[in-house]
Coordinates of C-alpha atoms in Angstrom, one line a residue:
Chain A
M1 CA 0.0 0.0 0.0
S2 CA 1.8 3.1 -1.2
D3 CA -0.5 5.9 -0.1
P4 CA 0.2 6.7 3.5
L5 CA -3.3 8.0 4.0
E6 CA -4.9 4.7 2.9
A7 CA -2.5 2.9 5.3
L8 CA -3.7 5.1 8.1
A9 CA -7.3 4.5 7.1
V10 CA -6.8 0.8 7.4
R11 CA -5.3 1.3 10.9
V12 CA -8.3 3.2 12.2
D13 CA -10.9 0.7 10.9
A14 CA -10.9 -1.1 14.3
S15 CA -11.6 2.1 16.3
P16 CA -15.2 3.0 17.2
F17 CA -14.1 6.6 17.0
F18 CA -13.9 6.6 13.2
L19 CA -16.4 6.1 10.4
G20 CA -14.1 3.4 9.0
R21 CA -15.4 0.8 11.5
V22 CA -19.0 1.4 10.4
L23 CA -18.1 1.2 6.7
L24 CA -16.1 -1.9 7.3
A25 CA -19.1 -3.6 9.0
Y26 CA -21.2 -2.8 5.9
A27 CA -18.5 -4.0 3.5
D28 CA -18.1 -7.3 5.5
S29 CA -21.9 -7.9 5.4
E30 CA -21.8 -7.5 1.6
S31 CA -18.5 -9.3 1.0
L32 CA -17.1 -6.1 -0.6
D33 CA -13.4 -5.3 -0.9
E34 CA -12.3 -1.6 -0.9
A35 CA -13.0 -1.1 -4.6
G36 CA -16.5 -2.6 -4.1
L37 CA -17.2 -0.4 -1.1
A38 CA -16.0 2.7 -3.0
R39 CA -18.4 1.7 -5.8
A40 CA -21.3 1.2 -3.3
L41 CA -20.6 4.8 -2.0
G42 CA -20.1 6.2 -5.5
C43 CA -16.6 7.6 -4.7
A44 CA -13.0 7.2 -5.7
P45 CA -10.7 5.0 -3.5
R46 CA -8.8 8.1 -2.3
V47 CA -12.1 9.7 -1.1
L48 CA -12.9 6.4 0.6
A49 CA -9.7 6.7 2.6
L50 CA -10.8 10.2 3.7
L51 CA -14.3 8.9 4.6
R52 CA -12.8 6.2 6.8
L53 CA -10.8 8.8 8.6
C54 CA -13.9 10.9 9.4
R55 CA -15.2 10.8 12.9
A56 CA -18.1 8.3 13.3
P57 CA -21.5 10.0 13.0
R58 CA -23.8 10.2 16.0
E59 CA -26.5 7.5 16.0
A60 CA -29.6 9.5 17.0
A61 CA -31.8 10.5 14.0
P62 CA -31.4 14.3 13.6
E63 CA -27.7 14.3 14.4
L64 CA -27.0 11.3 12.1
G65 CA -28.5 13.2 9.2
Q66 CA -26.5 16.4 10.1
D67 CA -23.3 14.5 10.4
L68 CA -23.7 12.7 7.1
D69 CA -24.7 15.9 5.4
E70 CA -21.4 17.5 6.6
I71 CA -19.4 14.5 5.4
G72 CA -21.2 14.2 2.1
D73 CA -20.8 18.0 1.4
R74 CA -17.2 18.0 2.3
F75 CA -16.1 15.0 0.2
G76 CA -18.7 15.1 -2.6
V77 CA -20.5 11.9 -1.6
D78 CA -24.2 11.3 -2.0
A79 CA -25.6 11.7 1.5
D80 CA -28.5 9.3 0.9
R81 CA -26.2 6.6 -0.3
L82 CA -23.9 7.2 2.6
L83 CA -26.9 7.1 5.0
S84 CA -28.1 3.7 3.9
V85 CA -24.5 2.2 4.2
V86 CA -24.0 3.8 7.6
R87 CA -27.4 2.8 9.0
R88 CA -26.7 -0.9 8.0
G89 CA -23.1 -0.7 9.4
Q90 CA -24.3 0.8 12.7
A91 CA -27.1 -1.8 13.0
L92 CA -24.6 -4.6 12.5
L93 CA -22.2 -3.2 15.1
R94 CA -25.1 -2.8 17.6
L95 CA -26.0 -6.4 16.9
Q96 CA -22.4 -7.6 17.5
A97 CA -22.2 -5.6 20.7
V98 CA -25.5 -6.9 22.3
A99 CA -25.3 -10.4 21.0
P100 CA -21.8 -11.7 21.0
A101 CA -23.2 -15.2 20.4
A102 CA -24.9 -14.1 17.2
H103 CA -22.1 -15.6 15.1
G104 CA -22.9 -19.1 16.4
F105 CA -26.6 -18.5 16.0
L106 CA -26.2 -17.5 12.3
M107 CA -23.9 -20.5 11.8
A108 CA -26.6 -22.8 13.1
A109 CA -28.9 -21.6 10.3
R110 CA -26.6 -22.6 7.5
D111 CA -27.3 -25.6 5.4
A112 CA -25.8 -28.8 6.7
E113 CA -22.8 -30.1 4.8
P114 CA -23.7 -33.0 2.4
P115 CA -22.8 -36.4 3.7
R116 CA -19.4 -37.6 2.5
E117 CA -19.6 -40.5 0.3
D118 CA -16.3 -42.0 1.3
R119 CA -17.5 -42.5 4.9
P120 CA -17.8 -46.2 5.9
Chain B
M1 CA 1.8 19.5 -2.0
N2 CA 5.0 21.0 -0.7
L3 CA 6.2 18.4 1.8
S4 CA 8.9 20.7 3.2
S5 CA 6.5 23.2 4.7
P6 CA 3.5 22.5 6.9
P7 CA 0.0 23.8 6.2
S8 CA -0.4 27.4 7.2
A9 CA -0.9 28.5 10.8
E10 CA -4.5 29.6 9.9
Q11 CA -5.3 26.2 8.4
G12 CA -4.0 24.6 11.6
L13 CA -6.1 26.8 13.9
D14 CA -9.2 26.2 11.7
V15 CA -8.8 22.4 11.8
H16 CA -8.1 22.4 15.5
R17 CA -11.1 24.6 16.2
R18 CA -13.3 22.2 14.3
L19 CA -11.8 19.2 16.0
C20 CA -12.7 20.7 19.3
A21 CA -16.2 21.5 18.1
G22 CA -16.8 17.9 17.2
S23 CA -16.7 18.2 13.4
R24 CA -17.0 14.8 11.7
T25 CA -14.7 15.7 8.8
A26 CA -11.9 17.6 10.7
T27 CA -10.2 14.3 11.7
A28 CA -9.8 13.3 8.0
E29 CA -8.7 16.8 7.0
L30 CA -6.1 16.9 9.8
C31 CA -4.6 13.6 8.6
A32 CA -4.7 14.6 4.9
A33 CA -3.1 17.9 5.6
Y34 CA -0.4 16.9 8.0
L35 CA 0.5 13.2 7.5
P36 CA 2.6 13.7 4.3
Y37 CA 4.4 16.7 5.9
L38 CA 5.1 14.8 9.2
L39 CA 6.4 11.7 7.4
A40 CA 8.8 13.9 5.2
W41 CA 9.9 15.8 8.3
L42 CA 10.7 12.7 10.3
E43 CA 12.6 11.2 7.4
R44 CA 14.7 14.4 7.2
V45 CA 15.5 14.7 10.9
E46 CA 15.6 11.0 11.8
P47 CA 17.0 9.5 8.6
R48 CA 18.5 6.4 10.4
A49 CA 15.3 5.5 12.2
D50 CA 13.3 2.5 11.1
P51 CA 10.8 3.7 8.4
H52 CA 8.1 1.6 10.0
L53 CA 8.6 3.3 13.4
R54 CA 8.7 6.7 11.7
T55 CA 5.3 6.1 10.0
Q56 CA 3.8 4.8 13.2
A57 CA 5.0 7.8 15.1
A58 CA 3.5 10.3 12.6
E59 CA 0.2 8.4 12.6
D60 CA 0.2 8.2 16.4
A61 CA 0.7 11.9 16.7
L62 CA -2.3 12.6 14.4
L63 CA -4.6 10.0 15.9
K64 CA -4.0 11.2 19.4
L65 CA -4.8 14.8 18.4
A66 CA -7.8 13.7 16.5
Q67 CA -9.3 12.0 19.5
V68 CA -8.1 14.4 22.2
P69 CA -7.8 17.8 20.4
W70 CA -7.7 19.8 23.6
S71 CA -4.3 18.4 24.3
Y72 CA -3.0 21.0 21.9
R73 CA -3.1 24.6 23.2
P74 CA -2.8 27.1 20.3
E75 CA -1.5 29.9 22.6
R76 CA 1.7 27.8 23.2
G77 CA 2.6 27.5 19.5
G78 CA 1.6 26.3 16.1
L79 CA -0.1 23.1 15.4
A80 CA 2.8 21.9 13.1
T81 CA 5.3 22.4 15.9
Y82 CA 3.1 20.5 18.4
L83 CA 2.7 17.6 16.0
R84 CA 6.4 17.5 15.2
M85 CA 7.2 17.3 19.0
S86 CA 4.5 14.7 19.6
A87 CA 5.7 12.5 16.6
R88 CA 9.4 12.8 17.6
C89 CA 8.5 11.8 21.2
D90 CA 6.5 8.9 20.0
L91 CA 9.3 7.8 17.7
S92 CA 11.8 8.0 20.6
N93 CA 9.5 5.9 22.8
A94 CA 9.0 3.4 20.1
E95 CA 12.8 3.1 19.5
R96 CA 13.4 2.6 23.2
S97 CA 10.7 -0.1 23.4
E98 CA 12.2 -1.7 20.3
R99 CA 15.7 -1.7 21.8
R100 CA 14.3 -3.3 25.0
H101 CA 12.6 -6.1 23.1
H102 CA 15.7 -6.6 21.0
R103 CA 17.8 -7.0 24.2
L104 CA 15.3 -9.4 25.6
R105 CA 15.4 -11.4 22.3
I106 CA 19.2 -11.6 22.5
S107 CA 19.2 -12.7 26.1
L108 CA 16.7 -15.4 25.4
A109 CA 18.7 -16.5 22.4
I110 CA 21.8 -16.9 24.6
V111 CA 19.8 -19.1 26.9
E112 CA 18.5 -21.2 24.0
D113 CA 22.0 -21.6 22.5
S114 CA 23.6 -22.4 25.8
P115 CA 24.8 -26.1 26.2
Q116 CA 24.4 -25.8 29.9
A117 CA 21.8 -27.9 31.5
G118 CA 20.4 -25.1 33.7
K119 CA 18.0 -23.9 31.0
Y120 CA 16.0 -27.1 31.2
L121 CA 13.1 -27.2 33.6
G122 CA 11.8 -30.3 35.4
R123 CA 15.1 -32.0 36.1
E124 CA 14.9 -34.2 39.1
D125 CA 18.0 -32.6 40.7
A126 CA 16.8 -29.0 40.0
A127 CA 15.5 -27.0 42.9
P128 CA 11.8 -26.2 42.7
I129 CA 11.0 -22.9 41.2
E130 CA 9.4 -20.5 43.7
P131 CA 6.5 -18.5 42.2
I132 CA 7.1 -14.8 42.2
P133 CA 5.0 -13.5 45.1
A134 CA 3.8 -10.4 43.2
L135 CA 2.3 -12.6 40.4
Q136 CA 0.4 -14.9 42.7
G137 CA -3.4 -14.4 42.5
L138 CA -3.2 -12.2 39.4
D139 CA -5.0 -13.2 36.2
E140 CA -3.3 -13.2 32.8
K141 CA -4.3 -9.6 31.9
E142 CA -3.2 -8.3 35.3
R143 CA 0.2 -10.1 35.0
R144 CA 0.7 -8.5 31.6
V145 CA -0.2 -5.1 33.1
L146 CA 2.3 -5.6 35.8
E147 CA 5.0 -6.6 33.3
L148 CA 4.3 -3.4 31.3
I149 CA 4.6 -1.3 34.4
A150 CA 7.9 -3.0 35.2
E151 CA 9.1 -2.3 31.6
G152 CA 8.4 1.4 32.1
E153 CA 5.5 1.5 29.7
R154 CA 3.4 4.7 30.2
R155 CA 1.1 4.9 27.3
T156 CA -2.6 4.4 28.2
E157 CA -3.4 2.8 24.9
A158 CA -0.8 0.0 25.6
F159 CA -2.5 -0.9 28.9
A160 CA -6.0 -0.4 27.3
A161 CA -5.1 -3.0 24.6
V162 CA -4.0 -5.5 27.2
L163 CA -7.1 -4.9 29.3
E164 CA -9.3 -5.1 26.1
L165 CA -10.6 -1.5 26.7
S166 CA -9.8 -0.2 23.2
N167 CA -13.5 0.2 22.4
L168 CA -13.9 2.8 25.1
S169 CA -13.4 6.5 24.6
P170 CA -9.9 7.9 25.5
A171 CA -11.2 9.5 28.7
E172 CA -12.9 6.2 29.8
Q173 CA -9.8 4.3 28.9
F174 CA -7.7 6.6 30.9
G175 CA -9.9 6.2 34.0
E176 CA -10.2 2.4 33.7
V177 CA -6.5 1.9 33.1
K178 CA -5.6 4.1 36.0
R179 CA -7.9 2.1 38.3
A180 CA -6.5 -1.2 37.1
K181 CA -2.9 -0.1 37.5
D182 CA -3.5 1.3 41.0
R183 CA -5.2 -2.0 42.0
I184 CA -2.5 -4.2 40.6
K185 CA 0.4 -2.0 42.0
K186 CA -1.2 -2.1 45.4
R187 CA -1.4 -5.9 45.4
A188 CA 2.1 -6.2 44.0
R189 CA 3.5 -3.8 46.6
R190 CA 1.8 -5.7 49.4
A191 CA 3.5 -8.9 48.1
G192 CA 6.8 -7.0 48.0
G193 CA 7.3 -7.7 44.3
L194 CA 7.1 -4.3 42.6
R195 CA 10.0 -2.0 42.1
E196 CA 8.9 0.7 39.7
R197 CA 11.5 2.6 37.7
S198 CA 11.9 6.2 38.6
A199 CA 10.7 8.4 35.7

């Protein structure tokens, strides 16, 4: 990774202080890589790095809209598109926080593996 | 972008004011404006330092200011000066820590390479190993905290990582880490096993 700003953006993805964590939660849920996430937001990869380095928006309704308007205006990103991505990311993070066993629950809902034919 | 000169003083004041006001974009603007400059500056003044440590120091300086903007007082000087001092201090701490770990690795390697039998545990003729009193009754995280204290570590984030408090705000981390350190130091002192380094 040659761009130091992109490297820094990767570093803050684990911190709840930054928007990157919310965007990463959304990207994980959609199995998107960075380019895919940038496409979902309608922005260039360089702008995505800046978005990830923004402070995480507040969760309550009026403040969330204000915060995303500020981010969208500053970096030229469609605020509605950003809103839907951020809402999903925040919801996923809330789910992870209140239900740490949710991973196991979701695993239980998967299809069973087909029986192996070479078993005796 | 001219990497040899920082953003203007007015730009620094503006981004700092917005960081303090809770702007959502000021953190990104701070990093975009100062990261290339700080990296170039550290490379110029610390050319022999490990490039990875230089990058980490520049990033640390920016991330700390982004999360605790009131740590910078504009009346005491420009933002670029503050960030340079912070990054250089972080670099020096990281180098010290790296040297300490390097020494430890060397000393362990000497034991590993030694043909003497004393390095082997569990020999029948070996004296039983007495547990260190200060470590008795501490859980794994508390032991690691005690080790960090003994190593002279002072950064809250290092202790917060061990105590798995990284998801808390910096102020909450500071409070929780302080409480944990005080509790562990008290227990270690009672057991007569803690000798802190003088600062």
